[in-house]
Amino acid sequence: MAIAIALSASTVLPLTSHAAKKAGAAHELVVPQVTYRTVDIDGTKVFYREAGPADAPVVLLLHGFPTSSHMFRNLIPILADKYHVIAPDYPGFGQSDAPDHTKFAYTFQHYADIVDGLLGKLDVKEYAMYVMDYGAPVGYRLALKHPDRVSALIVQNGNAYEEGLKEFWDPIKAYWKNDTPENRQALMVLFKPETTKFQYTDGMSDLAHIDPDNWGHDQPLLDRPGNNDIQLDLFHDYGTNVPLYPEFQKFFREKKPPTLIVWGKNDKIFPADGASPYLRDLPHAEMHLLDTGHFALEDKLPEMAPLIHDFLDRKLSRN
């Protein structure tokens, strides 16, 4: 007797009885199809990855610097068995357009508006958000704009408290205070290949887990002509997020979204000092400090994915 393995909505492979015995209790293996699309948002082409049932609860994945939706490439198929997963690239990152910085406002509010425009095009009215690094202020600004649309939060090394801005941020804070050519130039070190590699390797529990294609993917995009100015504009605008921290925290307290915190505790960019303050405003949040660094999914996916999937299973329900 044969059983079937469903590879996609249209692909089913039969199993022989021998294979069926080896499969044990599993009757079918569903492999979600990830799609790669680009949509025009106010004249800018925005790339996004999408997978999962169209009518399922939406999970919005918001990436950090210096990467793109590429950071979620391994998580997306795991969540897409039950959830409608959407992961955009911000302008200036990944496969999205990178307009000249003199013609496009590289600000976190603009990014929130761009993501909002994408969700509008996709007719998404409610979503859980996974926020990481830059994804936190993008997501939290989106939450201030539409507080009733956020069904849950997954926070991974994404800051909303001043306690989380430690020594790494000192030269960036100097740039916020005085936008001089000298302070701007001092941040160019953040775009060097060794810095990109550092973000993926520092603090990791096992470097054998870290795919070197990560910095091989990110660095050529950082090195595009004009991209330094794009990123420097964003580093300066990051300072506008800090005055909004009290508003972000008010959103947490008032809306009380179910929250899972999965944080690489060895991260020097967004250290664990920024994780525990969430519990002041979200006392029922579930927090896991993991023995890893900044891009925790690269090191701890086998640990994080079950935590995330279980959290979503418990906190989201299909209508």
mmCIF file of C-alpha atoms in Angstrom:
data_model
loop_
_atom_site.group_PDB
_atom_site.id
_atom_site.type_symbol
_atom_site.label_atom_id
_atom_site.label_comp_id
_atom_site.label_asym_id
_atom_site.label_seq_id
_atom_site.Cartn_x
_atom_site.Cartn_y
_atom_site.Cartn_z
ATOM 1 C CA MET A 1 0.000 0.000 0.000
ATOM 2 C CA ALA A 2 1.320 3.459 -0.893
ATOM 3 C CA ILE A 3 0.849 6.757 0.884
ATOM 4 C CA ALA A 4 1.456 10.193 -0.608
ATOM 5 C CA ILE A 5 3.853 12.974 0.148
ATOM 6 C CA ALA A 6 2.411 16.350 -0.863
ATOM 7 C CA LEU A 7 5.234 18.571 -2.053
ATOM 8 C CA SER A 8 3.052 21.515 -2.927
ATOM 9 C CA ALA A 9 -0.539 22.270 -3.757
ATOM 10 C CA SER A 10 -0.045 20.577 -7.121
ATOM 11 C CA THR A 11 2.760 18.066 -6.531
ATOM 12 C CA VAL A 12 2.143 14.683 -4.890
ATOM 13 C CA LEU A 13 4.670 11.849 -4.947
ATOM 14 C CA PRO A 14 3.642 8.267 -4.147
ATOM 15 C CA LEU A 15 5.598 6.279 -1.596
ATOM 16 C CA THR A 16 6.190 2.558 -1.942
ATOM 17 C CA SER A 17 5.177 0.388 0.982
ATOM 18 C CA HIS A 18 8.859 0.104 1.956
ATOM 19 C CA ALA A 19 9.185 3.887 1.963
ATOM 20 C CA ALA A 20 5.912 4.177 3.821
ATOM 21 C CA LYS A 21 7.237 1.931 6.575
ATOM 22 C CA LYS A 22 10.352 4.078 6.850
ATOM 23 C CA ALA A 23 8.160 7.183 7.066
ATOM 24 C CA GLY A 24 6.571 5.770 10.210
ATOM 25 C CA ALA A 25 3.616 7.710 11.571
ATOM 26 C CA ALA A 26 4.015 10.614 9.155
ATOM 27 C CA HIS A 27 1.378 10.252 6.437
ATOM 28 C CA GLU A 28 2.376 13.215 4.320
ATOM 29 C CA LEU A 29 5.130 15.760 4.165
ATOM 30 C CA VAL A 30 3.962 19.209 3.097
ATOM 31 C CA VAL A 31 6.736 21.424 1.710
ATOM 32 C CA PRO A 32 5.431 24.991 1.386
ATOM 33 C CA GLN A 33 6.237 26.829 -1.807
ATOM 34 C CA VAL A 34 8.008 30.155 -1.236
ATOM 35 C CA THR A 35 7.282 32.811 -3.851
ATOM 36 C CA TYR A 36 9.428 35.835 -4.688
ATOM 37 C CA ARG A 37 7.597 38.935 -5.892
ATOM 38 C CA THR A 38 8.076 42.640 -6.445
ATOM 39 C CA VAL A 39 5.356 45.279 -6.097
ATOM 40 C CA ASP A 40 5.364 49.017 -6.750
ATOM 41 C CA ILE A 41 4.823 51.112 -3.624
ATOM 42 C CA ASP A 42 4.679 54.835 -4.395
ATOM 43 C CA GLY A 43 7.045 54.446 -7.321
ATOM 44 C CA THR A 44 9.532 52.178 -5.547
ATOM 45 C CA LYS A 45 9.837 48.483 -6.340
ATOM 46 C CA VAL A 46 9.642 46.499 -3.111
ATOM 47 C CA PHE A 47 10.671 42.850 -3.096
ATOM 48 C CA TYR A 48 9.083 40.356 -0.716
ATOM 49 C CA ARG A 49 9.038 36.653 0.040
ATOM 50 C CA GLU A 50 5.691 35.012 0.666
ATOM 51 C CA ALA A 51 4.555 31.519 1.596
ATOM 52 C CA GLY A 52 1.759 29.634 3.285
ATOM 53 C CA PRO A 53 -2.032 29.439 2.977
ATOM 54 C CA ALA A 54 -3.560 32.686 1.743
ATOM 55 C CA ASP A 55 -6.375 32.514 4.312
ATOM 56 C CA ALA A 56 -4.136 31.695 7.298
ATOM 57 C CA PRO A 57 -3.095 34.157 10.033
ATOM 58 C CA VAL A 58 -0.375 36.452 8.732
ATOM 59 C CA VAL A 59 3.135 36.531 10.163
ATOM 60 C CA LEU A 60 5.131 39.584 9.048
ATOM 61 C CA LEU A 61 8.919 39.182 9.221
ATOM 62 C CA LEU A 62 10.884 42.447 9.470
ATOM 63 C CA HIS A 63 14.632 42.187 8.927
ATOM 64 C CA GLY A 64 17.634 44.039 10.311
ATOM 65 C CA PHE A 65 20.862 45.646 9.080
ATOM 66 C CA PRO A 66 22.814 44.818 6.932
ATOM 67 C CA THR A 67 20.723 42.007 5.527
ATOM 68 C CA SER A 68 17.238 41.568 4.069
ATOM 69 C CA SER A 69 14.424 39.012 4.017
ATOM 70 C CA HIS A 70 17.275 36.602 3.239
ATOM 71 C CA MET A 71 17.770 36.290 7.016
ATOM 72 C CA PHE A 72 14.405 34.490 7.214
ATOM 73 C CA ARG A 73 14.993 32.073 4.337
ATOM 74 C CA ASN A 74 15.163 29.023 6.630
ATOM 75 C CA LEU A 75 12.365 30.068 8.997
ATOM 76 C CA ILE A 76 9.785 30.876 6.320
ATOM 77 C CA PRO A 77 9.072 27.286 5.179
ATOM 78 C CA ILE A 78 8.829 26.121 8.790
ATOM 79 C CA LEU A 79 6.135 28.671 9.633
ATOM 80 C CA ALA A 80 4.366 28.469 6.277
ATOM 81 C CA ASP A 81 2.854 25.055 6.987
ATOM 82 C CA LYS A 82 0.127 26.872 8.961
ATOM 83 C CA TYR A 83 0.743 30.609 8.551
ATOM 84 C CA HIS A 84 0.717 33.149 5.732
ATOM 85 C CA VAL A 85 4.267 34.478 5.929
ATOM 86 C CA ILE A 86 5.328 37.788 4.359
ATOM 87 C CA ALA A 87 8.925 39.062 4.487
ATOM 88 C CA PRO A 88 9.762 42.307 2.631
ATOM 89 C CA ASP A 89 13.096 43.931 1.813
ATOM 90 C CA TYR A 90 13.206 47.627 2.715
ATOM 91 C CA PRO A 91 14.318 50.015 -0.042
ATOM 92 C CA GLY A 92 18.113 50.054 -0.089
ATOM 93 C CA PHE A 93 18.275 46.426 1.074
ATOM 94 C CA GLY A 94 18.157 43.057 -0.622
ATOM 95 C CA GLN A 95 16.298 42.953 -3.917
ATOM 96 C CA SER A 96 14.224 46.112 -3.425
ATOM 97 C CA ASP A 97 15.005 49.317 -5.277
ATOM 98 C CA ALA A 98 17.741 51.532 -3.840
ATOM 99 C CA PRO A 99 16.924 55.064 -5.008
ATOM 100 C CA ASP A 100 19.508 57.798 -4.605
ATOM 101 C CA HIS A 101 19.460 59.120 -1.057
ATOM 102 C CA THR A 102 18.914 62.662 -2.317
ATOM 103 C CA LYS A 103 15.668 61.575 -3.996
ATOM 104 C CA PHE A 104 14.235 59.159 -1.423
ATOM 105 C CA ALA A 105 13.727 59.647 2.311
ATOM 106 C CA TYR A 106 15.624 56.865 4.049
ATOM 107 C CA THR A 107 13.805 57.102 7.373
ATOM 108 C CA PHE A 108 12.215 54.557 9.642
ATOM 109 C CA GLN A 109 8.847 56.241 9.349
ATOM 110 C CA HIS A 110 9.072 55.994 5.564
ATOM 111 C CA TYR A 111 9.953 52.314 5.888
ATOM 112 C CA ALA A 112 6.923 51.761 8.138
ATOM 113 C CA ASP A 113 4.759 53.501 5.548
ATOM 114 C CA ILE A 114 6.275 51.388 2.746
ATOM 115 C CA VAL A 115 5.543 48.159 4.651
ATOM 116 C CA ASP A 116 2.044 49.447 5.389
ATOM 117 C CA GLY A 117 1.599 50.087 1.666
ATOM 118 C CA LEU A 118 2.707 46.534 0.871
ATOM 119 C CA LEU A 119 0.253 45.088 3.373
ATOM 120 C CA GLY A 120 -2.462 47.252 1.864
ATOM 121 C CA LYS A 121 -1.679 45.887 -1.613
ATOM 122 C CA LEU A 122 -1.929 42.367 -0.191
ATOM 123 C CA ASP A 123 -5.177 43.224 1.670
ATOM 124 C CA VAL A 124 -3.687 42.217 5.037
ATOM 125 C CA LYS A 125 -5.718 43.570 7.965
ATOM 126 C CA GLU A 126 -4.077 41.751 10.897
ATOM 127 C CA TYR A 127 -0.626 40.334 11.496
ATOM 128 C CA ALA A 128 1.792 38.950 14.011
ATOM 129 C CA MET A 129 5.185 40.659 13.695
ATOM 130 C CA TYR A 130 8.676 39.197 14.044
ATOM 131 C CA VAL A 131 10.920 42.203 14.629
ATOM 132 C CA MET A 132 14.710 42.132 14.635
ATOM 133 C CA ASP A 133 17.262 44.993 14.726
ATOM 134 C CA TYR A 134 15.938 47.654 12.282
ATOM 135 C CA GLY A 135 12.735 45.641 12.108
ATOM 136 C CA ALA A 136 11.845 46.722 15.649
ATOM 137 C CA PRO A 137 11.425 50.470 14.987
ATOM 138 C CA VAL A 138 9.848 49.734 11.604
ATOM 139 C CA GLY A 139 7.370 47.348 13.212
ATOM 140 C CA TYR A 140 6.677 49.475 16.264
ATOM 141 C CA ARG A 141 6.037 52.565 14.123
ATOM 142 C CA LEU A 142 3.632 50.415 12.119
ATOM 143 C CA ALA A 143 1.999 49.367 15.404
ATOM 144 C CA LEU A 144 1.538 53.013 16.421
ATOM 145 C CA LYS A 145 -0.117 53.617 13.063
ATOM 146 C CA HIS A 146 -2.455 50.598 13.319
ATOM 147 C CA PRO A 147 -2.415 49.379 16.932
ATOM 148 C CA ASP A 148 -5.426 47.096 16.515
ATOM 149 C CA ARG A 149 -3.870 45.155 13.653
ATOM 150 C CA VAL A 150 -1.034 43.589 15.660
ATOM 151 C CA SER A 151 -2.064 40.111 16.776
ATOM 152 C CA ALA A 152 1.248 39.112 18.397
ATOM 153 C CA LEU A 153 4.924 40.067 18.694
ATOM 154 C CA ILE A 154 8.075 38.011 18.314
ATOM 155 C CA VAL A 155 11.073 40.090 19.398
ATOM 156 C CA GLN A 156 14.594 39.002 18.505
ATOM 157 C CA ASN A 157 17.401 41.434 19.325
ATOM 158 C CA GLY A 158 15.231 44.430 18.558
ATOM 159 C CA ASN A 159 15.378 47.424 20.880
ATOM 160 C CA ALA A 160 12.662 49.600 22.450
ATOM 161 C CA TYR A 161 14.447 50.683 25.657
ATOM 162 C CA GLU A 162 17.408 52.983 26.242
ATOM 163 C CA GLU A 163 19.035 50.328 28.440
ATOM 164 C CA GLY A 164 19.682 48.405 25.227
ATOM 165 C CA LEU A 165 21.849 51.091 23.612
ATOM 166 C CA LYS A 166 25.288 50.299 25.055
ATOM 167 C CA GLU A 167 28.905 50.997 24.037
ATOM 168 C CA PHE A 168 28.470 49.919 20.423
ATOM 169 C CA TRP A 169 26.155 52.895 19.931
ATOM 170 C CA ASP A 170 28.507 55.611 21.276
ATOM 171 C CA PRO A 171 29.879 56.749 17.874
ATOM 172 C CA ILE A 172 26.365 56.581 16.419
ATOM 173 C CA LYS A 173 25.028 58.720 19.275
ATOM 174 C CA ALA A 174 27.802 61.232 18.542
ATOM 175 C CA TYR A 175 26.553 61.326 14.950
ATOM 176 C CA TRP A 176 22.994 61.921 16.161
ATOM 177 C CA LYS A 177 24.182 64.818 18.274
ATOM 178 C CA ASN A 178 26.444 66.389 15.649
ATOM 179 C CA ASP A 179 25.892 65.524 11.998
ATOM 180 C CA THR A 180 29.393 66.493 10.909
ATOM 181 C CA PRO A 181 31.415 65.012 8.045
ATOM 182 C CA GLU A 182 33.850 63.642 10.644
ATOM 183 C CA ASN A 183 31.143 61.857 12.654
ATOM 184 C CA ARG A 184 29.551 60.557 9.457
ATOM 185 C CA GLN A 185 32.883 59.277 8.147
ATOM 186 C CA ALA A 186 33.610 57.546 11.471
ATOM 187 C CA LEU A 187 30.739 55.137 10.794
ATOM 188 C CA MET A 188 32.131 53.908 7.475
ATOM 189 C CA VAL A 189 33.780 51.071 9.412
ATOM 190 C CA LEU A 190 30.301 49.556 9.806
ATOM 191 C CA PHE A 191 30.215 48.735 6.092
ATOM 192 C CA LYS A 192 33.558 46.924 5.891
ATOM 193 C CA PRO A 193 33.578 43.185 5.078
ATOM 194 C CA GLU A 194 35.107 42.318 8.452
ATOM 195 C CA THR A 195 32.280 44.132 10.238
ATOM 196 C CA THR A 196 29.635 42.317 8.221
ATOM 197 C CA LYS A 197 31.253 38.974 9.034
ATOM 198 C CA PHE A 198 31.579 40.010 12.701
ATOM 199 C CA GLN A 199 27.821 40.510 12.955
ATOM 200 C CA TYR A 200 27.260 36.903 11.917
ATOM 201 C CA THR A 201 30.049 35.262 13.880
ATOM 202 C CA ASP A 202 30.561 37.148 17.143
ATOM 203 C CA GLY A 203 29.002 35.482 20.173
ATOM 204 C CA MET A 204 27.745 32.424 18.324
ATOM 205 C CA SER A 205 27.653 29.132 20.166
ATOM 206 C CA ASP A 206 29.173 27.192 17.244
ATOM 207 C CA LEU A 207 30.703 28.812 14.171
ATOM 208 C CA ALA A 208 30.105 25.583 12.245
ATOM 209 C CA HIS A 209 26.420 26.569 12.271
ATOM 210 C CA ILE A 210 27.044 29.842 10.444
ATOM 211 C CA ASP A 211 26.690 29.828 6.672
ATOM 212 C CA PRO A 212 29.442 32.009 5.109
ATOM 213 C CA ASP A 213 27.049 32.773 2.257
ATOM 214 C CA ASN A 214 25.466 35.285 4.648
ATOM 215 C CA TRP A 215 28.239 37.855 4.368
ATOM 216 C CA GLY A 216 28.753 36.767 0.774
ATOM 217 C CA HIS A 217 25.157 37.838 0.183
ATOM 218 C CA ASP A 218 25.130 41.044 2.240
ATOM 219 C CA GLN A 219 28.495 42.593 1.407
ATOM 220 C CA PRO A 220 28.013 43.036 -2.363
ATOM 221 C CA LEU A 221 24.728 44.794 -1.639
ATOM 222 C CA LEU A 222 26.409 47.070 0.902
ATOM 223 C CA ASP A 223 29.102 47.819 -1.673
ATOM 224 C CA ARG A 224 26.686 49.073 -4.346
ATOM 225 C CA PRO A 225 27.464 52.622 -5.522
ATOM 226 C CA GLY A 226 25.624 55.130 -3.352
ATOM 227 C CA ASN A 227 24.716 52.617 -0.670
ATOM 228 C CA ASN A 228 27.053 54.084 1.961
ATOM 229 C CA ASP A 229 25.042 57.310 1.925
ATOM 230 C CA ILE A 230 21.788 55.355 2.172
ATOM 231 C CA GLN A 231 23.013 53.502 5.235
ATOM 232 C CA LEU A 232 24.510 56.606 6.841
ATOM 233 C CA ASP A 233 21.189 58.422 6.426
ATOM 234 C CA LEU A 234 19.488 55.527 8.180
ATOM 235 C CA PHE A 235 22.011 55.469 11.029
ATOM 236 C CA HIS A 236 21.316 59.147 11.572
ATOM 237 C CA ASP A 237 17.560 58.674 11.435
ATOM 238 C CA TYR A 238 17.755 55.817 13.941
ATOM 239 C CA GLY A 239 18.123 58.559 16.538
ATOM 240 C CA THR A 240 14.500 59.562 15.883
ATOM 241 C CA ASN A 241 13.379 56.201 17.226
ATOM 242 C CA VAL A 242 14.666 56.819 20.736
ATOM 243 C CA PRO A 243 12.180 59.647 21.536
ATOM 244 C CA LEU A 244 9.436 57.255 20.426
ATOM 245 C CA TYR A 245 10.437 54.565 22.919
ATOM 246 C CA PRO A 246 7.851 55.820 25.463
ATOM 247 C CA GLU A 247 5.172 55.573 22.751
ATOM 248 C CA PHE A 248 6.269 52.054 21.846
ATOM 249 C CA GLN A 249 6.145 51.110 25.527
ATOM 250 C CA LYS A 250 2.695 52.663 25.901
ATOM 251 C CA PHE A 251 1.526 50.502 22.999
ATOM 252 C CA PHE A 252 2.857 47.422 24.807
ATOM 253 C CA ARG A 253 1.061 48.327 28.034
ATOM 254 C CA GLU A 254 -2.238 49.336 26.482
ATOM 255 C CA LYS A 255 -2.627 46.712 23.758
ATOM 256 C CA LYS A 256 -0.818 43.871 25.568
ATOM 257 C CA PRO A 257 -0.028 41.878 22.426
ATOM 258 C CA PRO A 258 0.996 38.286 23.152
ATOM 259 C CA THR A 259 4.786 38.478 23.042
ATOM 260 C CA LEU A 260 7.624 36.009 22.638
ATOM 261 C CA ILE A 261 11.180 37.272 23.210
ATOM 262 C CA VAL A 262 13.927 35.081 21.709
ATOM 263 C CA TRP A 263 17.167 36.998 22.149
ATOM 264 C CA GLY A 264 20.796 36.211 21.428
ATOM 265 C CA LYS A 265 22.302 37.157 24.771
ATOM 266 C CA ASN A 266 25.875 37.473 23.439
ATOM 267 C CA ASP A 267 24.986 40.230 20.963
ATOM 268 C CA LYS A 268 27.172 43.326 21.328
ATOM 269 C CA ILE A 269 24.933 45.443 19.074
ATOM 270 C CA PHE A 270 21.651 44.819 20.867
ATOM 271 C CA PRO A 271 22.768 43.175 24.124
ATOM 272 C CA ALA A 272 20.539 41.374 26.571
ATOM 273 C CA ASP A 273 20.251 44.607 28.579
ATOM 274 C CA GLY A 274 17.550 45.543 26.075
ATOM 275 C CA ALA A 275 15.557 42.332 26.485
ATOM 276 C CA SER A 276 14.468 42.274 30.140
ATOM 277 C CA PRO A 277 12.975 45.814 30.145
ATOM 278 C CA TYR A 278 10.198 44.509 27.897
ATOM 279 C CA LEU A 279 8.876 42.652 30.933
ATOM 280 C CA ARG A 280 8.121 45.957 32.657
ATOM 281 C CA ASP A 281 5.464 46.697 30.072
ATOM 282 C CA LEU A 282 4.678 43.151 28.969
ATOM 283 C CA PRO A 283 4.864 41.148 32.204
ATOM 284 C CA HIS A 284 3.293 38.090 30.600
ATOM 285 C CA ALA A 285 5.778 37.962 27.732
ATOM 286 C CA GLU A 286 7.639 34.685 27.270
ATOM 287 C CA MET A 287 11.385 35.334 27.281
ATOM 288 C CA HIS A 288 14.230 33.072 26.205
ATOM 289 C CA LEU A 289 17.826 34.332 26.344
ATOM 290 C CA LEU A 290 19.804 32.128 24.003
ATOM 291 C CA ASP A 291 23.529 31.375 23.972
ATOM 292 C CA THR A 292 24.130 33.048 20.638
ATOM 293 C CA GLY A 293 24.772 36.394 18.968
ATOM 294 C CA HIS A 294 23.125 38.994 16.744
ATOM 295 C CA PHE A 295 21.743 36.840 13.919
ATOM 296 C CA ALA A 296 20.423 34.180 16.250
ATOM 297 C CA LEU A 297 18.459 32.294 13.588
ATOM 298 C CA GLU A 298 21.722 31.332 11.879
ATOM 299 C CA ASP A 299 22.925 29.546 15.009
ATOM 300 C CA LYS A 300 19.801 28.504 16.899
ATOM 301 C CA LEU A 301 17.101 27.803 14.309
ATOM 302 C CA PRO A 302 16.476 24.258 15.668
ATOM 303 C CA GLU A 303 15.805 25.786 19.085
ATOM 304 C CA MET A 304 14.020 28.947 17.992
ATOM 305 C CA ALA A 305 11.690 27.564 15.326
ATOM 306 C CA PRO A 306 9.783 25.238 17.703
ATOM 307 C CA LEU A 307 9.483 28.049 20.264
ATOM 308 C CA ILE A 308 8.115 30.410 17.617
ATOM 309 C CA HIS A 309 5.767 27.903 16.024
ATOM 310 C CA ASP A 310 4.400 26.766 19.381
ATOM 311 C CA PHE A 311 3.873 30.386 20.450
ATOM 312 C CA LEU A 312 1.942 31.167 17.277
ATOM 313 C CA ASP A 313 -0.101 27.970 17.626
ATOM 314 C CA ARG A 314 -1.138 28.992 21.124
ATOM 315 C CA LYS A 315 -1.732 32.688 20.505
ATOM 316 C CA LEU A 316 -3.218 32.859 17.007
ATOM 317 C CA SER A 317 -6.376 31.213 15.833
ATOM 318 C CA ARG A 318 -7.898 30.970 12.401
ATOM 319 C CA ASN A 319 -11.122 32.911 12.028
#
